[in-house]
Coordinates of C-alpha atoms and ligand atoms in Angstrom, one line a residue:
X30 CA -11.6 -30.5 -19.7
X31 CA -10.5 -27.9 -16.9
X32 CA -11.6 -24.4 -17.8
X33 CA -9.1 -21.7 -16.6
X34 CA -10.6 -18.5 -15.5
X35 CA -10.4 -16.2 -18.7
X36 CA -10.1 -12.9 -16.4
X37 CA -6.9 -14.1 -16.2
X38 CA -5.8 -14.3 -19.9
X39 CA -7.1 -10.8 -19.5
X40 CA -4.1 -9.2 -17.7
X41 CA -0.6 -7.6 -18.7
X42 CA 1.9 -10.1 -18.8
X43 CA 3.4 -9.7 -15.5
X44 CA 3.3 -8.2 -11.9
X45 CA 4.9 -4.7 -12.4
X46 CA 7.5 -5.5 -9.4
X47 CA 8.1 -9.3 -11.2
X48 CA 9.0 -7.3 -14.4
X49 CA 11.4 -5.1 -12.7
X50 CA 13.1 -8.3 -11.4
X51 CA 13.7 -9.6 -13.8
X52 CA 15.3 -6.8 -16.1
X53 CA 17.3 -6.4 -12.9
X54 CA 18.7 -10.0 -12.8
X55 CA 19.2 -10.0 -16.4
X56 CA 21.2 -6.8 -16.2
X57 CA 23.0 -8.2 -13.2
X58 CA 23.8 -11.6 -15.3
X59 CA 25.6 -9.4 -17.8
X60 CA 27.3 -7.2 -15.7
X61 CA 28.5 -9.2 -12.8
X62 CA 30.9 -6.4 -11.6
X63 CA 28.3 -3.3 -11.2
X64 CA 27.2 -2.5 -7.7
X65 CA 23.3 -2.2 -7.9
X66 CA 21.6 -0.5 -6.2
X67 CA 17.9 -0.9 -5.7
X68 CA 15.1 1.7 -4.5
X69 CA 12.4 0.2 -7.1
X70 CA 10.3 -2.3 -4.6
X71 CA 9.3 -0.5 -1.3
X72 CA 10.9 -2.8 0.5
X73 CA 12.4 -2.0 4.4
X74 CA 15.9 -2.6 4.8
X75 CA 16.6 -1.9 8.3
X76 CA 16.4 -5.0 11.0
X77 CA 13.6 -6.0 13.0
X78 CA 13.5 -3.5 16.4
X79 CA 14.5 -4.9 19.5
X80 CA 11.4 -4.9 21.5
X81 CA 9.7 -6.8 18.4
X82 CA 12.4 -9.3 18.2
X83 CA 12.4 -10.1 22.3
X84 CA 8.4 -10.6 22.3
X85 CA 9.7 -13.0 19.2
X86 CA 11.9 -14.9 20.7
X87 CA 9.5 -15.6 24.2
X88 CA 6.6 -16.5 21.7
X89 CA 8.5 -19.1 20.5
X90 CA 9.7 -20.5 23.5
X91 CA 6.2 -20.1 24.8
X92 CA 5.2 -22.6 21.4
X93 CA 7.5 -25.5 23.1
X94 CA 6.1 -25.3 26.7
X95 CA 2.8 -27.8 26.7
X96 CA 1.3 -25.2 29.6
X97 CA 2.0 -22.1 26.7
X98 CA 1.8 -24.0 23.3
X99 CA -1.1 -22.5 21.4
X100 CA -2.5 -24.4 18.1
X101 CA -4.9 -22.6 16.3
X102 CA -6.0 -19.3 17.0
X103 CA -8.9 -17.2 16.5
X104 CA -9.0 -16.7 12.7
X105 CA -9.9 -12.9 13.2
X106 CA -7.1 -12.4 15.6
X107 CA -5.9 -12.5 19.0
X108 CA -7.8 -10.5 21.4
X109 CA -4.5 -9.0 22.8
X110 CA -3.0 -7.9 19.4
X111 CA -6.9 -6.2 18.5
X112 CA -7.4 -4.2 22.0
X113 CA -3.6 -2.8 21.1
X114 CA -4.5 -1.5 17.7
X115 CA -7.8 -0.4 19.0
X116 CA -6.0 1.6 21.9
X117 CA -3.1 3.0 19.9
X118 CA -4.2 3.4 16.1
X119 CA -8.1 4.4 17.0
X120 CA -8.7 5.8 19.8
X121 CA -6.0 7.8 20.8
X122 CA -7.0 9.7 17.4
X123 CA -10.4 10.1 18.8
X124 CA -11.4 6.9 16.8
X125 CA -14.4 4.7 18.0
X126 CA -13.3 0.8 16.8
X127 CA -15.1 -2.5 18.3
X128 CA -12.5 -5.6 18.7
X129 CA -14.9 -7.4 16.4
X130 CA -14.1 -4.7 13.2
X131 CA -10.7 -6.0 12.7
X132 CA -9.4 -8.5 10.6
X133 CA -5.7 -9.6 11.4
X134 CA -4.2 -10.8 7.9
X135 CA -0.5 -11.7 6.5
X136 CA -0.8 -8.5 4.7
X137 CA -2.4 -5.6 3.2
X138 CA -1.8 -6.9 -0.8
X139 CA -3.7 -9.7 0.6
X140 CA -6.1 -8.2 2.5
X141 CA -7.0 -5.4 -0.6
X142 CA -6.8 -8.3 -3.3
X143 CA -9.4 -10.7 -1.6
X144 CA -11.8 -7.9 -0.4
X145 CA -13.5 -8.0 -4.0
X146 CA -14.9 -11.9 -2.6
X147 CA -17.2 -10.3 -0.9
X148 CA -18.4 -7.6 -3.4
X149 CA -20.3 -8.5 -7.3
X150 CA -18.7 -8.5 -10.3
X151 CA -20.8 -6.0 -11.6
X152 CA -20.0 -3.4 -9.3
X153 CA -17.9 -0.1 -11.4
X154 CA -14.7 0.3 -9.9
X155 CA -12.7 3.3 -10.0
X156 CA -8.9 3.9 -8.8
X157 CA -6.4 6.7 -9.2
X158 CA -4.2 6.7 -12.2
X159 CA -1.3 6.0 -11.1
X160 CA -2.0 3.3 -9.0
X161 CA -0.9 0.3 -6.8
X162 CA -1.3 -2.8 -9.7
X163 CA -2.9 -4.8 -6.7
X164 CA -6.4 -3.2 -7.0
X165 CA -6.2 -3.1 -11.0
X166 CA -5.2 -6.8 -10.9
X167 CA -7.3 -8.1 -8.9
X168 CA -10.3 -6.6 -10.5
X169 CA -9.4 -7.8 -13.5
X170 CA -8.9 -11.5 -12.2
X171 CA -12.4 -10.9 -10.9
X172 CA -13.8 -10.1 -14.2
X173 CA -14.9 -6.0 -13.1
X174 CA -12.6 -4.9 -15.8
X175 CA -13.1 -5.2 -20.0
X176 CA -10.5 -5.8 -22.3
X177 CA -6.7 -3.9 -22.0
X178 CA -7.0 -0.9 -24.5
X179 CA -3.1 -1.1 -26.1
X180 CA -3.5 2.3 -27.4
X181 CA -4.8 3.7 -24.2
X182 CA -3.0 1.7 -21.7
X183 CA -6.1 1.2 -19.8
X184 CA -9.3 -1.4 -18.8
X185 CA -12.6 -0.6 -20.8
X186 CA -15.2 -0.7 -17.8
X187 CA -12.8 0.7 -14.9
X188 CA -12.9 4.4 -14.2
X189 CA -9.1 5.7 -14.2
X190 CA -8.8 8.6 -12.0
X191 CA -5.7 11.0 -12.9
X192 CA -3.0 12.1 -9.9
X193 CA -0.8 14.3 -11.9
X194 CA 1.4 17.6 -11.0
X195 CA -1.4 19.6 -13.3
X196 CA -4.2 18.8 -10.7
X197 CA -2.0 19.0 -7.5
X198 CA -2.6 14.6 -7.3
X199 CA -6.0 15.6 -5.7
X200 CA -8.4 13.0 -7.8
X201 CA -11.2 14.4 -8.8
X202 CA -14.8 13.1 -8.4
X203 CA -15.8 10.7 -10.8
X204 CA -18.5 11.9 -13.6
X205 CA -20.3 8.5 -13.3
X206 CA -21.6 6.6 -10.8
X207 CA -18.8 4.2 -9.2
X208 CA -19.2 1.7 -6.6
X209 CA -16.1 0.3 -5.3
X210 CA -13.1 3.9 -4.9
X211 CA -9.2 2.5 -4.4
X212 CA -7.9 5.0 -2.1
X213 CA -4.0 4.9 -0.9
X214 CA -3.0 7.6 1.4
X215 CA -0.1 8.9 1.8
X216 CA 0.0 8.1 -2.0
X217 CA 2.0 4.8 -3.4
X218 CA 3.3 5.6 -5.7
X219 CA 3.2 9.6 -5.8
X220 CA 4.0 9.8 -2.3
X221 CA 1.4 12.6 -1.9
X222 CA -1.6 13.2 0.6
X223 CA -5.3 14.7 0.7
X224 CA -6.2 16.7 3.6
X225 CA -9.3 15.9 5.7
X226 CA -11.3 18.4 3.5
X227 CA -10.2 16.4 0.3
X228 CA -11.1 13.4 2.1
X229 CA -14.7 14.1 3.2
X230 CA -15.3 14.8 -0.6
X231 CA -14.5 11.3 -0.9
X232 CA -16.9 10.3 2.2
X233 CA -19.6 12.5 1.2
X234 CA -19.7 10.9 -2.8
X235 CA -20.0 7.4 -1.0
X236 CA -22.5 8.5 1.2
X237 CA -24.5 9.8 -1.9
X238 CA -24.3 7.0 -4.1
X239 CA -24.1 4.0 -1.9
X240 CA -20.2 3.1 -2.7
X241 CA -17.6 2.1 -0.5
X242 CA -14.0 3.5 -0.2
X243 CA -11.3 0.9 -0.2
X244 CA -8.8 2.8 1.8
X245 CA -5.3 1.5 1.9
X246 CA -3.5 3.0 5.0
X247 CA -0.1 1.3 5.0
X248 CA 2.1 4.2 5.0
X249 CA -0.1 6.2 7.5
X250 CA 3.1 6.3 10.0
X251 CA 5.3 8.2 7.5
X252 CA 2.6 11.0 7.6
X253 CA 4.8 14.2 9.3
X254 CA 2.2 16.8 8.6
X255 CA -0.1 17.3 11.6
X256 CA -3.1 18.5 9.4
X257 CA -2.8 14.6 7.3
X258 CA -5.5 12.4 8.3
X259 CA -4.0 9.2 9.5
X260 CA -7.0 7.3 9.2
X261 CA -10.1 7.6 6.8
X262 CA -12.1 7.5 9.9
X263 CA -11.6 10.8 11.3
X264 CA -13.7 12.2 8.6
X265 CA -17.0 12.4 10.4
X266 CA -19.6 9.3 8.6
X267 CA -16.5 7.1 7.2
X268 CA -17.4 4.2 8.8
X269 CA -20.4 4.1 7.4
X270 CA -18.5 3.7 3.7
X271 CA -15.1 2.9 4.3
X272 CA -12.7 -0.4 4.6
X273 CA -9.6 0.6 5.8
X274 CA -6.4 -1.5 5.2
X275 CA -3.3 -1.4 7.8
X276 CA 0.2 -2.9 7.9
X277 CA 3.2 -3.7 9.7
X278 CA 5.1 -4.0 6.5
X279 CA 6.7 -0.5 5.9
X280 CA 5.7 0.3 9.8
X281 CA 8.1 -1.8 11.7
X282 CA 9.9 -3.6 8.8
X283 CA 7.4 -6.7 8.4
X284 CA 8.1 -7.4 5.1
X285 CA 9.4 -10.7 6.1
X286 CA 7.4 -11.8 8.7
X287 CA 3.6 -10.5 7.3
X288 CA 1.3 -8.8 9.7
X289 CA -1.8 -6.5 8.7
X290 CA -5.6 -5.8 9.4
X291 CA -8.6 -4.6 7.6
X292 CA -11.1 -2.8 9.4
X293 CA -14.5 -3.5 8.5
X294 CA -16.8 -1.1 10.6
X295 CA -20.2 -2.6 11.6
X296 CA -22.0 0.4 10.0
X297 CA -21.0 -0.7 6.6
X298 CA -23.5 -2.1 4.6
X299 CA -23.5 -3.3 0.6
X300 CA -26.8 -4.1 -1.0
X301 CA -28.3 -7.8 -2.2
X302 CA -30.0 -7.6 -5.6
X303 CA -33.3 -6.9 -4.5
X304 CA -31.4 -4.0 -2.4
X305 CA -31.7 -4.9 0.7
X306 CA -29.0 -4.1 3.1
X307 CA -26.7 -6.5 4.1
X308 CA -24.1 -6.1 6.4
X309 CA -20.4 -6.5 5.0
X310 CA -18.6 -6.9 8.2
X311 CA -20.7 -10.0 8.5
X312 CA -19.7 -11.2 4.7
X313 CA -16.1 -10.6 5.6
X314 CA -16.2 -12.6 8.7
X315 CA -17.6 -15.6 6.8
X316 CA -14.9 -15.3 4.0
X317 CA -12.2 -14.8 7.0
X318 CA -12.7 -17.8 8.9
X319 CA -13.6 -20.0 5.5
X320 CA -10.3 -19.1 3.4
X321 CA -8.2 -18.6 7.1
X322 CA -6.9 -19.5 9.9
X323 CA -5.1 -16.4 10.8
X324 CA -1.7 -15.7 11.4
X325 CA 0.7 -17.4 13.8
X326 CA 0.4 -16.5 17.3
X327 CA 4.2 -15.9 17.2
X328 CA 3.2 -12.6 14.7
X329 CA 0.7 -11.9 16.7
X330 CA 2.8 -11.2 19.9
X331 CA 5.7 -9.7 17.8
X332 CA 2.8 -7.2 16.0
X333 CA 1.6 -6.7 19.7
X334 CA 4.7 -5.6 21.0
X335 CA 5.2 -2.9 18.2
X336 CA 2.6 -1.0 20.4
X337 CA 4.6 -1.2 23.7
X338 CA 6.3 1.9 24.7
X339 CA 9.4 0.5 23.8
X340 CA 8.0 -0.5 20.6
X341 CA 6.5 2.4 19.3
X342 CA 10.0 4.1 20.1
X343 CA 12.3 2.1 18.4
X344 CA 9.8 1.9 15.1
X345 CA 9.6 5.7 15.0
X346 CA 13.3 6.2 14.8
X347 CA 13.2 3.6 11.9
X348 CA 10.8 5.8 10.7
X349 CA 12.5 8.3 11.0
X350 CA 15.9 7.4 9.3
X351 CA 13.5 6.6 6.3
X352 CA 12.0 9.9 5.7
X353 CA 15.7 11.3 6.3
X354 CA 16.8 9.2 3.5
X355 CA 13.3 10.7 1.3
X356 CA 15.0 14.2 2.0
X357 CA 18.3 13.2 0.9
X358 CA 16.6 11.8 -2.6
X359 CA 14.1 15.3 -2.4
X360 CA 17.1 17.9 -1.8
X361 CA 19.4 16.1 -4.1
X362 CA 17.6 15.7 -7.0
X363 CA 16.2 19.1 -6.1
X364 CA 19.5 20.2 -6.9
X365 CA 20.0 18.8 -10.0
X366 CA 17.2 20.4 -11.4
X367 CA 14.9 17.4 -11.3
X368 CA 11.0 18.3 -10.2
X369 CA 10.4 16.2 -7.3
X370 CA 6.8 15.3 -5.6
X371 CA 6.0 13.1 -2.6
X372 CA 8.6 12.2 0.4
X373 CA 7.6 14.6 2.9
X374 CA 5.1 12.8 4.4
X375 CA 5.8 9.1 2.4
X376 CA 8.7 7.1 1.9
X377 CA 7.8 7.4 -1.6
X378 CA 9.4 10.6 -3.8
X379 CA 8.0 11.1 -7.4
X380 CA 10.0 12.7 -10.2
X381 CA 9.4 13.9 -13.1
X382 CA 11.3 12.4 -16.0
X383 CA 13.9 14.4 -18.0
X384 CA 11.8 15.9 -21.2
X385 CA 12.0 13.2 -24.3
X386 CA 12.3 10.0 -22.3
X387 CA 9.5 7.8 -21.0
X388 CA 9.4 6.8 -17.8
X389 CA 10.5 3.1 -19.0
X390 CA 13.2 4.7 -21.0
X391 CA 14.5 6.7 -17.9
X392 CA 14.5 3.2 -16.1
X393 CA 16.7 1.4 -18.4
X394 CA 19.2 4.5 -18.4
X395 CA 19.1 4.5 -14.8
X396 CA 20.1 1.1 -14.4
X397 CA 22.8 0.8 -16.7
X398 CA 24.2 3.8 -16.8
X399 CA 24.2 4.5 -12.9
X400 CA 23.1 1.2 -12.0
X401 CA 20.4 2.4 -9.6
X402 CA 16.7 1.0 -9.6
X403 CA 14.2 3.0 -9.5
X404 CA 9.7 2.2 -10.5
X405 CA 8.9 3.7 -13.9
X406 CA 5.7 5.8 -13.4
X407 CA 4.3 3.9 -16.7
X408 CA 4.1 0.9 -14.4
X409 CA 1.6 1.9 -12.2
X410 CA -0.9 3.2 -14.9
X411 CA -1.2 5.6 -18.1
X412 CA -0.7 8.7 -16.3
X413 CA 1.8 7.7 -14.3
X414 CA 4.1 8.1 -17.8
X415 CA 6.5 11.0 -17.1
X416 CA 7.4 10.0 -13.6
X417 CA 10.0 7.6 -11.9
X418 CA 9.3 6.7 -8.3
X419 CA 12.6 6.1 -5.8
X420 CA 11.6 4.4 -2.5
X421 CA 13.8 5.7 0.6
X422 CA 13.8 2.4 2.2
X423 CA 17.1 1.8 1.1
X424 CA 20.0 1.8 3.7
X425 CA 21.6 5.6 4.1
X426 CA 25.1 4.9 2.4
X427 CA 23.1 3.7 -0.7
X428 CA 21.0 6.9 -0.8
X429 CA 23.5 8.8 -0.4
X430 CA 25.7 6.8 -3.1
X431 CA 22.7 6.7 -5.8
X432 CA 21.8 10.3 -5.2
X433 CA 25.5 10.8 -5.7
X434 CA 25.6 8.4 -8.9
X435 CA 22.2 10.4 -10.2
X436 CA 23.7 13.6 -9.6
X437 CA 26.9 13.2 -11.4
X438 CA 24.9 11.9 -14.4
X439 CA 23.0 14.4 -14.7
X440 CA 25.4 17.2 -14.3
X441 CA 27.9 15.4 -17.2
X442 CA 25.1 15.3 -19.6
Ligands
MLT510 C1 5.7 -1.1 -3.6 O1 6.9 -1.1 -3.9 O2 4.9 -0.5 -4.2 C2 5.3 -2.0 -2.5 O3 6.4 -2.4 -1.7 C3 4.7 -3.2 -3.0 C4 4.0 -3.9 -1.9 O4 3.9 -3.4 -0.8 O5 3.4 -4.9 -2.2

């Protein structure tokens, strides 16, 4: 007889963003006429750069040469791609990161989801409320979590820390002891930030009772502010308790083509039963090159050439035209009277709901009465009810056309 694993029977029916789907689909069955338009999934809409694309295209080309052809590669990463991020995403902030501490992966959701491999079931896990599902989910599938609490919408056994307007979405330090922290800065979904102060709070708690931080960076190149850390390592100590999780996703419009690292510092340490120390760089390394054998040499060079000068250009003003579209959605909703949070330093903008709807009910409205696609805040966790997140990685014409849609609504009703 082949026993499932019963974490699994344990979860919510479906992937938040699977959900959304398939409401959409359905709607669109029904309504084949209506022009939707979607800002639910963060998902980049704007082309690969050119410099990316180029390094592409001689990759490949390099693949059908018998003097360039490459078969496997090293399961951690190509030396070239590693001395780049080390270079350009470390130490030009001052950072202090050995090739051997990262982990090229095909993406951060992967990457954040496995990490629990190498951690025990029995460790307490805590995570903002509301959250990314990925580090709920995958806790749960790894049998950290209790049952699902219907009237409470959360996991007995996992500590749910509120980001809400009324405490500024600065989490506060858990009462009990935790041992694994999800952190996502800037904020998916609230699209907010904690300052370095906020941060070493974080650092210190970790320090004090042997946790680690699980610190998803992915949208650290929307960060505008110049007092926003951009890594979780330029609090003083970090790499001592901190994993930190990259991408090229939402960077250089990856999506598609999957591209991210982990960084697992050397001076990170978890404990064996007896408590003795054992060194989780080392752990990961084993479960890399077991479960792995990378990603394609053809990534590789296109990730590498995001960091030429060229590169890092061309990204930027992608970046750019995203957190212009984040302002059109801010001021315009602004406008309308909506209270609006995030998108100033996050592709991510975070409203509140009109009073007497639920963030689910908002959705449904949204989509058939405007036919725009947004994340109801419900999705990402209990106190996420309220909210509505809109991602600005639509194309500018559909911002400006929802926005529109949105503002007209309102005003008529
Ligand atoms: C989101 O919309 O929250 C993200 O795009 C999902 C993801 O990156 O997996």
């Amino acid at each position: 007889m082949i026993r499932v694993n019963d974490n699994y029977l344990n979860l919510q029916d479906s992937y938040l963003f699977s959900t959304i789907a398939k409401k959409v689909n359905e709607f669109t069955k029904n309504n084949p006429d209506k022009k939707i338009i979607k800002l639910g999934i963060g998902d980049v809409t704007k082309p690969i750069v050119p410099a990316v694309i180029e390094a592409m295209h001689k990759a490949v080309d390099e693949m059908g040469q018998k003097e360039t052809f490459k078969g496997y590669g090293p399961e951690q990463g190509y030396e070239f791609l590693r001395n780049k991020i080390i270079e350009i995403d470390f130490k030009a902030r001052g950072i202090n990161i050995l090739p051997e501490e990262i982990f090229v992966s095909d993406g951060a959701k992967s990457d954040s989801g496995n990490i629990g491999d190498i951690l025990h079931n029995s460790n307490k896990v805590a995570i903002t409320d509301p959250v990314y599902p990925v580090y709920l989910d995958t806790n749960v599938m790894a049998g950290r979590s209790g049952k699902f609490n219907e009237k409470t919408g959360m996991y007995e056994n996992i500590v749910y820390m509120p980001v809400t307007a009324e405490n500024n979405f600065i989490p506060e330090l858990p009462k009990e002891k935790v041992d694994m922290i999800y952190l996502c800065l800037p904020n998916n979904p609230t699209g907010t930030t904690l300052t370095k102060e906020e941060l070493k709070k974080w650092v210190d708690y970790a320090k004090e009772n042997k946790s680690i931080i699980l610190f998803d960076a992915a949208y650290e190149k929307f960060i505008m502010d110049k007092n926003v850390p951009h890594s979780i390592y330029e609090v003083e100590g970090a790499k001592e308790v901190a994993i930190e999780f990259r991408s090229f996703s939402k960077t250089a419009g990856f999506t598609g083509v999957r591209c991210a690292y982990a960084v697992v510092p050397k001076e990170l340490y978890g404990y064996d039963k007896d408590g003795n120390k054992i060194e989780l760089n080392k752990l990961w390394n084993r479960r890399h090159s077991t479960k792995t054998n990378g990603v394609s040499y053809i990534v590789q060079r296109a990730a590498e050439a995001v960091y030429s000068e060229e590169g890092q250009k061309q990204i930027t003003e992608n970046i750019e035209y995203y957190m212009n579209n984040a302002r059109i959605i801010r001021q315009g909703l602004e406008e309308v009277g909506y209270t609006v949070f995030g998108g100033e330093n996050s592709p991510y903008v975070w409203l509140k709901v009109p009073e007497g709807l639920t963030s689910w009910e908002f959705f449904d409205k949204l989509l058939s009465e405007v036919n725009v696609v947004g994340t109801p805040g419900a999705g990402f966790g209990p106190s996420g009810e309220g909210y509505f997140r809109l991602t600005a990685f639509g194309t500018k014409e559909n911002i400006l056309e929802a926005i529109d849609r949105i503002k007209k609504w309102t005003i008529k009703k």
